[in-house]
Coordinates of C-alpha atoms in Angstrom, one line a residue:
Chain G
M30 CA -0.1 -0.1 0.0
P31 CA 1.6 3.6 -0.8
Q32 CA 3.0 5.6 2.1
T33 CA 3.7 9.1 2.5
Q34 CA 7.0 10.0 2.9
R35 CA 9.7 12.7 3.5
L36 CA 12.6 12.7 1.4
Y37 CA 15.9 13.6 2.4
P38 CA 18.7 15.1 0.3
Y39 CA 21.0 12.9 2.3
N40 CA 21.4 9.5 4.2
F41 CA 18.7 9.2 7.0
S42 CA 17.2 6.8 8.9
S43 CA 13.8 6.4 10.9
G44 CA 15.2 3.3 12.7
L45 CA 16.0 5.0 15.9
H46 CA 14.1 3.6 19.0
L47 CA 13.2 5.1 22.1
R48 CA 12.6 3.0 25.3
L49 CA 11.4 4.2 28.4
A50 CA 12.1 2.1 31.7
D51 CA 11.7 2.8 35.6
P52 CA 9.6 5.4 36.2
Y53 CA 9.3 6.8 39.6
D54 CA 8.2 10.0 41.4
P55 CA 11.5 11.9 43.3
S56 CA 9.0 14.0 45.2
D57 CA 7.8 10.9 46.4
E58 CA 9.6 7.7 45.9
S59 CA 7.1 4.9 47.4
H60 CA 4.4 6.1 44.4
M61 CA 3.9 3.2 42.3
F62 CA 3.1 4.5 38.7
S63 CA 0.4 2.5 37.1
W64 CA 2.5 2.6 33.7
G65 CA 0.0 0.6 31.4
R66 CA 0.9 0.7 27.3
A67 CA -2.2 2.9 26.1
A68 CA -4.9 1.8 24.0
T69 CA -5.3 5.1 21.8
G70 CA -1.4 4.6 20.6
G71 CA -2.6 2.8 17.8
D72 CA 0.1 1.7 15.5
D73 CA 1.7 4.7 14.8
A74 CA 3.5 5.4 18.5
E75 CA 4.4 3.8 21.6
S76 CA 1.9 5.1 24.1
F77 CA 2.2 4.7 27.8
D78 CA -0.9 5.7 29.7
L79 CA -1.0 7.5 33.1
R80 CA -4.7 8.7 32.9
A81 CA -5.5 6.7 35.9
D82 CA -2.6 8.0 38.1
R83 CA -3.8 11.3 39.5
E84 CA -1.6 11.6 42.6
W85 CA 2.3 12.2 41.0
K86 CA 4.1 15.6 40.9
S87 CA 7.0 14.6 38.9
L88 CA 8.1 11.9 36.8
H89 CA 11.7 10.2 36.5
V90 CA 12.4 8.0 33.7
E91 CA 15.3 6.4 32.4
L92 CA 15.8 6.8 28.9
E93 CA 17.6 4.7 26.1
A94 CA 17.9 4.8 22.5
H95 CA 19.3 2.4 19.8
L96 CA 20.1 2.4 16.5
S97 CA 22.0 -0.2 14.8
E98 CA 25.5 0.3 14.2
E99 CA 25.0 -0.7 10.3
E100 CA 22.7 2.6 9.7
L101 CA 25.2 4.6 11.9
G102 CA 27.6 3.7 9.2
R103 CA 25.1 4.7 6.4
L104 CA 24.7 8.2 8.2
L105 CA 27.9 9.3 9.6
P106 CA 31.7 9.4 7.7
K107 CA 33.9 6.6 8.6
G108 CA 35.9 7.2 11.7
S109 CA 33.7 10.0 12.8
A110 CA 33.7 10.9 16.7
L111 CA 30.1 10.3 17.8
E112 CA 30.4 12.6 20.8
R113 CA 31.8 15.4 19.3
E114 CA 30.2 15.5 16.1
T115 CA 26.5 14.1 16.7
A116 CA 24.3 14.4 19.8
L117 CA 21.0 12.2 20.5
V118 CA 18.4 14.5 21.8
V119 CA 15.0 13.7 22.8
S120 CA 12.6 16.4 22.0
V121 CA 9.9 16.4 24.8
R122 CA 7.0 18.2 23.8
C123 CA 3.6 18.9 25.4
P124 CA 1.3 20.3 22.6
T125 CA -1.4 21.6 25.3
T126 CA 1.3 23.6 27.5
K127 CA 3.3 24.6 24.3
Y128 CA 6.1 23.2 26.3
R129 CA 9.1 22.0 24.4
H130 CA 12.5 21.0 25.8
A131 CA 15.2 18.8 24.4
V132 CA 17.1 16.3 27.0
K133 CA 20.6 15.0 25.2
L134 CA 21.5 11.6 25.7
T135 CA 25.0 10.7 26.3
P136 CA 26.1 7.4 24.1
S137 CA 26.9 4.0 25.9
A138 CA 27.7 1.1 23.8
G139 CA 27.6 0.9 20.1
G140 CA 24.6 1.9 18.7
V141 CA 23.0 2.6 22.6
W142 CA 22.4 6.0 23.9
K143 CA 21.0 6.5 27.7
G144 CA 19.7 9.6 29.9
D145 CA 17.2 10.3 32.0
L146 CA 14.5 12.5 31.9
L147 CA 12.7 14.5 34.5
L148 CA 9.3 16.1 34.1
A149 CA 7.1 18.4 36.3
R150 CA 3.2 17.5 36.2
R151 CA 2.8 21.1 37.0
D152 CA 4.2 21.9 33.3
L153 CA 2.1 19.2 31.4
R154 CA -1.3 18.7 30.5
S155 CA -3.4 15.9 28.2
R156 CA -0.5 14.4 26.6
V157 CA 3.5 14.6 26.1
E158 CA 5.3 13.4 23.3
L159 CA 9.2 12.1 23.1
Q160 CA 10.9 11.7 20.0
P161 CA 14.3 11.0 19.5
R162 CA 16.7 12.6 16.9
L163 CA 20.4 12.1 16.0
I164 CA 21.4 15.3 14.9
R165 CA 24.7 16.7 13.6
T166 CA 26.5 19.2 16.1
S167 CA 28.9 20.5 13.7
T168 CA 29.7 21.0 10.2
L169 CA 31.1 18.5 7.5
P170 CA 32.4 20.6 4.8
S171 CA 34.1 17.9 2.9
A172 CA 31.6 15.7 3.2
P173 CA 30.4 13.2 0.5
E174 CA 27.1 14.2 -1.2
E175 CA 25.3 11.3 0.4
L176 CA 25.9 12.7 4.0
A177 CA 24.1 15.0 5.7
S178 CA 26.6 18.2 6.6
H179 CA 25.2 21.1 8.5
V180 CA 25.2 21.7 11.5
F181 CA 22.0 20.6 13.3
A182 CA 21.1 18.4 10.7
I183 CA 18.2 15.4 11.6
V184 CA 20.1 12.5 10.3
A185 CA 18.0 9.6 12.1
E186 CA 14.6 9.8 14.3
G187 CA 12.5 7.5 15.6
R188 CA 8.6 7.1 16.1
P189 CA 7.4 9.6 19.2
V190 CA 6.8 7.7 22.3
R191 CA 3.5 9.2 24.2
L192 CA 2.6 9.9 27.6
F193 CA -1.5 10.2 27.9
L194 CA -1.6 12.6 31.3
D195 CA -5.1 13.6 31.4
D196 CA -8.6 11.9 30.1
V197 CA -9.1 14.6 27.4
D198 CA -7.4 12.1 25.3
R199 CA -10.1 9.4 25.4
P200 CA -9.7 6.2 23.3
I201 CA -12.5 6.3 20.7
R202 CA -14.6 3.7 22.4
G203 CA -17.1 4.8 24.9
T204 CA -16.7 8.4 22.8
V205 CA -20.2 9.1 23.6
R206 CA -22.1 9.3 26.7
V207 CA -25.9 9.1 26.7
M208 CA -27.9 10.9 29.0
W209 CA -31.9 11.6 29.0
E210 CA -33.5 15.1 30.0
D211 CA -36.8 16.8 29.3
F212 CA -36.0 19.4 27.0
R213 CA -38.8 21.8 28.4
S214 CA -37.0 22.0 31.6
S215 CA -33.3 22.0 30.5
T216 CA -30.9 24.4 31.7
N217 CA -29.6 24.7 27.9
E218 CA -31.6 27.4 26.4
W219 CA -30.9 26.3 23.0
K220 CA -32.4 22.9 23.7
K221 CA -35.2 24.3 25.8
R222 CA -36.3 26.3 23.1
H223 CA -36.4 23.1 20.8
H224 CA -38.3 21.3 23.6
N225 CA -40.1 19.2 20.9
D226 CA -36.4 17.6 19.2
L227 CA -35.8 14.1 19.9
Y228 CA -32.2 14.7 20.6
F229 CA -29.1 17.2 21.0
L230 CA -25.8 16.3 20.6
E231 CA -23.4 18.1 22.9
I232 CA -20.0 18.7 21.7
S233 CA -16.9 19.0 24.0
D234 CA -13.3 18.6 24.5
E235 CA -14.4 16.0 27.1
M236 CA -16.5 13.3 26.3
P237 CA -19.4 14.1 23.8
I238 CA -22.8 13.9 25.3
L239 CA -25.9 12.6 23.6
W240 CA -29.1 13.9 25.1
L241 CA -32.4 12.2 24.5
N242 CA -35.8 14.1 25.2
E243 CA -37.4 12.6 27.8
R244 CA -40.7 14.3 26.9
H245 CA -41.2 11.6 24.1
V246 CA -42.1 8.8 26.5
S247 CA -42.7 6.7 23.4
L248 CA -38.6 7.2 22.4
R249 CA -37.8 5.9 25.7
A250 CA -40.1 2.9 25.7
V251 CA -38.8 1.8 22.0
L252 CA -35.0 2.3 22.9
H253 CA -35.4 0.4 26.2
D254 CA -37.8 -2.4 25.0
K255 CA -36.2 -5.6 25.6
S256 CA -38.1 -7.5 23.1
R257 CA -36.3 -9.2 20.4
K258 CA -39.1 -9.3 17.9
G259 CA -42.3 -7.0 17.3
I260 CA -42.5 -3.8 16.0
N261 CA -40.7 -1.8 18.9
A262 CA -37.8 -4.4 18.4
G263 CA -37.8 -3.5 14.7
L264 CA -38.1 0.2 15.5
Q265 CA -35.7 0.1 18.1
E266 CA -33.0 -1.2 16.0
L267 CA -33.5 1.4 13.3
M268 CA -33.8 4.1 15.9
N269 CA -30.6 3.2 17.3
G270 CA -29.1 3.0 13.8
W271 CA -30.4 6.1 12.9
L272 CA -29.0 8.3 16.1
A273 CA -25.8 6.5 15.8
E274 CA -25.3 7.9 12.0
V275 CA -26.2 11.3 12.7
V276 CA -24.1 11.4 16.1
W277 CA -21.1 9.9 14.1
L278 CA -21.5 12.5 11.2
Q279 CA -21.6 15.2 13.7
L280 CA -18.5 14.3 15.3
F281 CA -16.9 13.8 12.3
T282 CA -17.8 17.7 11.1
S283 CA -16.9 18.8 14.7
S284 CA -13.2 17.2 14.2
V285 CA -12.4 18.1 10.6
G286 CA -13.6 21.5 11.9
A287 CA -11.1 21.1 14.8
I288 CA -8.1 20.5 12.2
H289 CA -5.6 24.0 13.1
F290 CA -4.7 24.4 9.4
E291 CA -2.6 27.5 8.3
P292 CA -1.9 26.7 4.5
E293 CA 0.2 29.9 4.2
V294 CA 3.0 28.3 6.5
D295 CA 2.1 24.6 5.4
E296 CA 1.2 23.9 9.4
V297 CA -1.1 21.7 10.3
V298 CA -2.0 20.6 13.8
A299 CA -4.2 17.5 15.0
P300 CA -7.3 18.3 17.3
L301 CA -6.6 16.7 20.5
G302 CA -8.7 14.1 22.4
W303 CA -11.5 11.9 20.7
R304 CA -11.2 14.4 17.6
R305 CA -8.3 12.7 16.5
D306 CA -9.3 9.3 17.2
V307 CA -12.5 10.0 15.2
L308 CA -10.5 11.6 12.7
K309 CA -8.1 7.9 12.5
A310 CA -10.9 5.9 12.2
F311 CA -12.4 7.7 9.2
V312 CA -9.4 8.2 7.5
A313 CA -8.7 4.6 7.7
K314 CA -11.9 3.8 5.6
M315 CA -11.8 7.0 3.5
Y316 CA -8.6 7.8 2.1
P317 CA -6.7 4.2 3.2
D318 CA -3.5 5.2 1.1
L319 CA -3.0 8.1 3.2
Q320 CA -1.0 7.1 6.3
D321 CA 1.2 9.7 7.3
E322 CA -0.8 11.8 9.9
T323 CA -0.2 15.0 8.6
A324 CA -0.5 14.3 4.8
W325 CA -3.9 13.3 5.8
L326 CA -4.9 15.7 8.4
R327 CA -3.8 18.3 5.3
K328 CA -6.0 16.5 3.0
L329 CA -8.9 17.0 5.2
A330 CA -8.5 20.1 5.9
E331 CA -8.2 21.5 2.5
L332 CA -11.2 20.0 1.4
W333 CA -13.1 20.9 4.0
R334 CA -12.3 24.2 3.4
S335 CA -13.0 23.8 -0.5
P336 CA -16.6 24.8 -1.8
D337 CA -15.8 22.4 -4.4
E338 CA -14.9 19.3 -2.3
V339 CA -16.3 19.6 1.1
G340 CA -19.4 18.1 -0.7
D341 CA -17.5 14.9 -1.5
L342 CA -15.8 14.7 1.6
T343 CA -18.9 14.5 3.9
S344 CA -20.6 12.3 1.2
R345 CA -17.8 9.9 1.8
A346 CA -18.1 10.7 5.7
A347 CA -21.9 9.4 5.3
T348 CA -20.9 6.2 3.6
V349 CA -18.0 5.3 6.4
V350 CA -20.6 5.8 8.8
Q351 CA -23.2 3.5 7.4
T352 CA -20.1 0.9 7.6
I353 CA -19.3 1.6 11.5
V354 CA -22.7 1.9 12.4
R355 CA -23.7 -1.5 10.2
S356 CA -26.9 0.4 8.5
Q357 CA -27.6 -1.7 6.2
Q358 CA -27.4 -5.0 8.7
R359 CA -29.6 -3.1 11.1
F360 CA -32.1 -2.3 8.4
T361 CA -32.2 -6.1 7.5
A362 CA -32.6 -6.8 11.4
S363 CA -35.4 -4.9 12.1
L364 CA -37.3 -6.0 9.3
R365 CA -37.0 -9.2 10.3
A366 CA -38.0 -8.0 14.1
V367 CA -41.4 -6.9 12.5
E368 CA -41.6 -10.2 10.2
E369 CA -41.5 -12.3 12.7
S370 CA -43.6 -10.8 15.3
Chain U
M21 CA -10.1 33.8 46.1
S22 CA -10.6 30.7 44.9
V23 CA -9.8 29.4 41.8
Y24 CA -12.5 28.3 39.2
H25 CA -13.3 27.5 35.6
L26 CA -16.5 27.6 33.1
P27 CA -17.0 24.1 32.3
V28 CA -17.2 23.6 28.5
K29 CA -21.0 22.4 28.8
T30 CA -21.9 26.1 30.1
F31 CA -20.2 27.8 27.1
D32 CA -23.5 27.7 25.3
R33 CA -25.4 29.2 28.1
L34 CA -23.5 32.1 28.0
P35 CA -25.8 35.0 26.6
D36 CA -25.6 36.6 23.3
T37 CA -25.9 39.7 25.0
M38 CA -22.9 39.4 26.9
F39 CA -20.7 39.1 23.3
A40 CA -22.4 42.5 22.5
G41 CA -20.7 43.9 25.9
A42 CA -23.8 43.7 28.1
P43 CA -22.5 42.4 31.5
F44 CA -23.4 38.9 32.7
P45 CA -23.2 38.9 36.6
D46 CA -24.8 35.3 36.2
V47 CA -21.2 34.0 35.7
E48 CA -21.4 32.9 39.1
K49 CA -24.0 30.6 38.4
L50 CA -22.0 28.7 35.5
R51 CA -18.3 29.0 37.0
E52 CA -17.5 25.6 38.9
P53 CA -14.8 25.4 41.6
Y54 CA -11.3 24.3 40.1
S55 CA -10.9 21.2 42.0
E56 CA -8.2 19.4 39.7
E57 CA -4.8 18.7 40.6
A58 CA -4.0 20.8 37.9
L59 CA -3.1 23.4 41.3
T60 CA 0.0 21.4 42.1
S61 CA 1.7 24.9 43.3
E62 CA 0.5 27.2 46.0
F63 CA -1.1 29.3 43.2
Q64 CA -3.3 32.0 44.5
F65 CA -5.5 34.1 42.2
D66 CA -6.7 37.6 42.7
G67 CA -9.4 38.3 40.6
E68 CA -9.8 42.3 41.6
L69 CA -6.0 42.6 40.9
V70 CA -6.8 41.4 37.3
Q71 CA -9.5 43.7 36.9
R72 CA -7.9 46.7 38.4
I73 CA -4.9 46.0 35.6
V74 CA -7.0 45.7 32.9
D75 CA -9.0 48.8 33.5
K76 CA -5.7 50.9 33.9
G77 CA -4.5 49.6 30.8
L78 CA -7.6 50.6 29.1
D79 CA -7.1 54.1 30.5
I80 CA -3.6 54.5 29.1
Y81 CA -3.6 53.1 26.2
E82 CA -5.5 53.7 22.8
D83 CA -3.4 51.8 20.5
K84 CA -4.5 48.1 20.6
N85 CA -1.2 46.6 20.1
E86 CA 0.5 48.9 22.9
L87 CA -1.9 47.7 25.0
D88 CA -1.6 44.2 24.5
G89 CA 2.3 44.7 25.0
W90 CA 1.5 46.4 28.3
L91 CA -1.1 43.9 29.9
A92 CA 0.5 40.6 28.6
V93 CA 3.4 41.6 30.8
R94 CA 1.1 42.5 33.8
L95 CA -1.3 40.0 33.5
H96 CA 1.5 37.1 33.6
N97 CA 3.0 38.6 36.4
A98 CA -0.5 38.9 38.0
I99 CA -1.7 35.3 37.1
R100 CA 1.2 33.1 38.3
A101 CA -0.1 29.8 37.1
P102 CA 1.5 26.8 36.5
R103 CA 1.6 25.7 32.8
R104 CA -1.0 22.8 33.6
L105 CA -3.4 25.4 34.7
A106 CA -2.5 28.0 32.0
G107 CA -3.1 25.1 29.4
D108 CA -7.0 24.6 30.3
K109 CA -9.0 27.0 28.4
R110 CA -11.9 26.5 30.8
F111 CA -9.9 28.4 33.4
W112 CA -9.2 31.2 30.9
A113 CA -12.8 31.3 30.1
W114 CA -13.7 32.2 33.6
V115 CA -10.9 34.8 33.8
A116 CA -12.0 36.7 30.4
V117 CA -15.8 36.0 31.5
E118 CA -15.5 37.3 35.0
F119 CA -12.5 40.0 35.1
A120 CA -11.8 41.0 31.4
Q121 CA -14.9 41.6 29.6
K122 CA -14.4 45.2 29.5
Y123 CA -10.8 44.3 27.6
V124 CA -12.3 41.7 25.3
Q125 CA -15.1 43.7 24.2
M126 CA -12.3 47.0 23.6
R127 CA -9.8 44.9 21.7
F128 CA -11.7 42.7 19.8
S129 CA -15.3 43.7 18.9
D130 CA -16.1 44.6 15.6
A131 CA -18.1 47.4 14.0
G132 CA -21.5 46.0 15.6
G133 CA -19.9 45.8 18.5
Q134 CA -19.9 42.1 18.4
V135 CA -17.1 39.8 19.7
H136 CA -16.9 36.3 18.4
R137 CA -17.3 33.8 21.2
W138 CA -14.1 32.3 21.1
R139 CA -12.7 35.4 22.4
Y140 CA -13.9 34.5 25.7
T141 CA -13.8 30.7 25.3
G142 CA -11.4 29.4 22.5
E143 CA -8.2 27.7 22.5
L144 CA -5.4 29.3 24.6
L145 CA -4.6 31.6 21.3
R146 CA -7.8 32.7 20.7
N147 CA -8.9 33.3 24.2
A148 CA -8.4 37.3 24.4
V149 CA -6.5 36.8 28.0
A150 CA -5.0 33.8 27.7
R151 CA -3.5 35.0 24.2
L152 CA -1.4 37.6 26.5
W153 CA -0.6 35.6 29.1
W154 CA 0.7 33.2 26.8
G155 CA 2.6 35.5 24.5
A156 CA 4.2 36.7 28.0
E157 CA 5.1 33.2 28.8
M158 CA 6.5 31.9 25.4
V159 CA 8.7 35.1 25.0
R160 CA 10.3 36.1 28.6
D161 CA 13.7 35.6 29.0
G162 CA 13.8 34.5 32.7
P163 CA 12.3 37.6 34.8
S164 CA 12.8 39.7 31.7
Y165 CA 9.5 40.6 30.0
D166 CA 11.5 43.1 27.3
L167 CA 10.4 41.5 24.1
V168 CA 6.9 41.1 25.0
P169 CA 5.6 44.3 23.4
V170 CA 7.8 43.3 20.5
V171 CA 5.8 40.2 19.9
F172 CA 2.6 42.4 20.3
A173 CA 3.5 44.9 18.3
R174 CA 1.4 43.5 15.4
V175 CA -1.6 41.4 15.5
R176 CA 0.5 39.4 12.5
T177 CA 3.8 39.1 14.5
A178 CA 2.1 37.5 17.5
Q179 CA 0.2 35.3 15.5
F180 CA 3.4 33.7 13.6
A181 CA 5.8 34.1 16.8
L182 CA 3.2 32.2 18.8
E183 CA 1.1 30.1 17.4
L184 CA 3.3 27.7 15.0
K185 CA 5.3 24.4 16.5
Y186 CA 8.6 26.2 16.3
S187 CA 6.8 28.8 18.5
W188 CA 7.2 26.6 21.6
F189 CA 10.7 26.5 21.6
R190 CA 11.4 29.6 23.3
P191 CA 14.6 30.7 21.5
A192 CA 12.7 30.3 18.2
A193 CA 9.9 32.5 19.1
M194 CA 12.0 35.5 20.3
A195 CA 14.3 35.2 17.5
F196 CA 11.5 35.4 15.0
A197 CA 10.0 38.3 17.0
R198 CA 13.0 40.0 16.8
V199 CA 13.8 39.3 13.2
V200 CA 10.2 40.4 11.7
E201 CA 9.9 43.6 13.9
G202 CA 13.4 44.7 13.0
H203 CA 14.8 44.4 16.5
D204 CA 18.0 42.5 15.4
G205 CA 19.2 45.8 13.7
G206 CA 17.7 44.5 9.9
A207 CA 14.6 45.9 8.4
R208 CA 11.1 45.4 9.9
L209 CA 9.5 42.8 7.6
T210 CA 6.0 43.5 5.9
D211 CA 3.2 40.9 6.4
A212 CA 3.9 39.3 3.1
E213 CA 7.8 38.7 4.0
M214 CA 6.7 37.3 7.4
K215 CA 4.3 35.1 6.1
A216 CA 7.0 34.0 3.4
L217 CA 9.4 33.6 6.5
S218 CA 7.7 31.2 8.7
R219 CA 6.8 29.3 5.4
K220 CA 10.8 28.9 5.2
V221 CA 11.3 28.1 8.4
N222 CA 8.8 25.2 8.8
A223 CA 10.4 24.3 5.7
Y224 CA 14.0 24.3 6.5
L225 CA 12.9 22.6 10.1
S226 CA 12.1 19.1 8.4
L227 CA 15.8 19.0 7.8
T228 CA 17.1 20.6 10.8
A229 CA 16.7 20.2 14.7
L230 CA 15.5 22.8 16.4
E231 CA 16.5 21.5 19.6
G232 CA 20.2 21.5 18.3
F233 CA 20.2 25.2 19.6
G234 CA 19.4 24.7 22.9
I235 CA 21.6 21.8 24.0
G236 CA 22.4 21.9 27.8
M237 CA 19.8 24.2 28.9
E238 CA 17.8 21.6 30.0
G239 CA 17.6 21.0 34.0
E240 CA 16.8 24.4 35.1
A241 CA 15.5 25.2 38.9
Y242 CA 11.8 26.0 39.0
D243 CA 11.4 29.5 41.0
Q244 CA 8.9 28.3 43.3
A245 CA 9.3 31.4 45.2
W246 CA 8.2 33.7 42.7
W247 CA 5.3 31.4 41.4
S248 CA 3.7 31.0 44.9
S249 CA 4.0 34.7 45.7
N250 CA 1.8 37.6 45.5
V251 CA 2.0 40.9 43.6
T252 CA 0.6 44.1 44.5
Y253 CA -1.2 46.8 42.3
E254 CA 1.0 49.3 43.0
S255 CA 4.2 47.4 41.7
L256 CA 2.8 45.8 38.6
V257 CA 2.1 50.1 37.5
E258 CA 4.9 51.5 39.2
G259 CA 7.9 49.5 39.4
K260 CA 10.0 47.4 37.2
I261 CA 8.2 44.4 36.5
E262 CA 10.3 41.0 36.9
G263 CA 8.9 37.4 36.1
P264 CA 10.3 34.1 37.8
N265 CA 14.2 33.6 37.4
D266 CA 13.4 30.3 35.5
G267 CA 12.8 29.7 32.2
H268 CA 16.1 31.5 31.2
V269 CA 17.0 31.5 27.2
D270 CA 20.8 30.6 25.8
A271 CA 21.4 33.7 24.5
G272 CA 23.7 32.2 22.1
A273 CA 20.9 30.2 20.7
V274 CA 18.8 33.3 20.1
E275 CA 21.6 34.8 18.1
Q276 CA 22.4 31.8 15.8
L277 CA 18.6 31.5 15.2
T278 CA 18.0 35.4 14.6
K279 CA 21.0 35.4 12.4
W280 CA 19.6 32.6 10.5
F281 CA 16.1 33.8 10.3
R282 CA 17.3 37.1 9.1
E283 CA 19.3 35.1 6.4
L284 CA 16.2 32.9 5.6
A285 CA 14.5 36.4 5.3
A286 CA 16.9 37.7 2.7

């Protein structure tokens, strides 16, 4: 399957691998971190989930980066003084608090660098990304043309390791909470004004809430009916499918609209939390060839802003929604439920 | 006073009249105490002080950019929030609605007197007050706020110096502001030149590690005493204002980046 790749004008390696070990809180060494691999990491980065851990103040971890000696030989001239001419830096970034610092690791054995990272919780929110990079620290005026020669050139990079710190980065499963309310007595003026509606989707950075209108007693009766056959069972199947379709489409449009895109400077930043997960799920089905996150974010943002193409984008999204919701199967099931009554 | 926030679910309950400048005393019914562990330091919030500073700034300045530069320094000094809290738009929504409505309306209302909702409830660099605080935080050099008014000299400068990924790296944000405003001794760039420079910087940074410029600056001690202390109104309007004694920038890194950006702008 084709993938978007960045082409470097010199030998470059993406084979750098960063490992984190032995987490502890120096301000409370008795604190045991719940250091679980995150379900949200997906296939693009290693992730650790600290969301359930709300007690820590600082986090110390050991960092170890690896790059095979064979790769190193391809990136640097023979006889290079690794310590003098290069540096292994881990770029530590927290998008929410705009925290960006570098930690320099020390060369250990061949192709291995080690160091320590100390993070203060007061500086961070939502998530942190750690990206390892091997960079040149000096120019190489007489370098062969296939080798990077400028100072601070990135010669090797690894996939970022992500630490999820807060609940705003929720996995896609369980994205929407369902609540009942009589819209006539809602504190939300909009809902109150539209008190005959069946539902209202409240979208926020936290978990979106699907509000169902308790005023419609029959709606509740249908959606809560336990029978597997009959009119109610058929209606329930259809109603669930219909609501799910509407909700998913709204989540998608809200997520595309939240992509921060500056075409003038070619800057594109993914939305945080559930929105990013929603987009990933849709893109995998809409544009399976686009695997690089920056590429698909840019594509979505461009389509969204194009009067000619936004229609196609939403049509494709509606197709994906039907797949996610299994609309056809639901329709068949509803027919069967009614026929078997 | 206690620290509050406006939960996201309340944003829709802010009345349209408020965005046209009408007072909104009912904010007390919407706000909720900030109870989460973001308040890891002994952060204290003085809403009255924020309000007085805003009023003073509005009294002194008619020029919006000058007002921004003046207020940014003072609001950063008055609101000594850890980044964890300052990264929460719900906190800033509360501050903007309850203490800074006059500024938001004066600074961002359109010809019809209307302000976009996101100037109160938007992301950090969209919220009118958070934008000022973060601008000061992102370009201060330890206790020195010297470059803050430069960043706010033009709306576009603030936008390009603060809103892109390289902006998170303090020396880069500072160098960018210096070059585009001509504070390096070179020519001040037009908006179009600024945009072109930003595009070039982004392109070059796909091959060059920004962090290379700051190697050796990690591990600086946090100025706990400053962050957990109070400040008076008088010291904010009369004396020399100093920020925390942390977040120092390697002068060599700023110089190197400034030189590089100037070359790219040529």
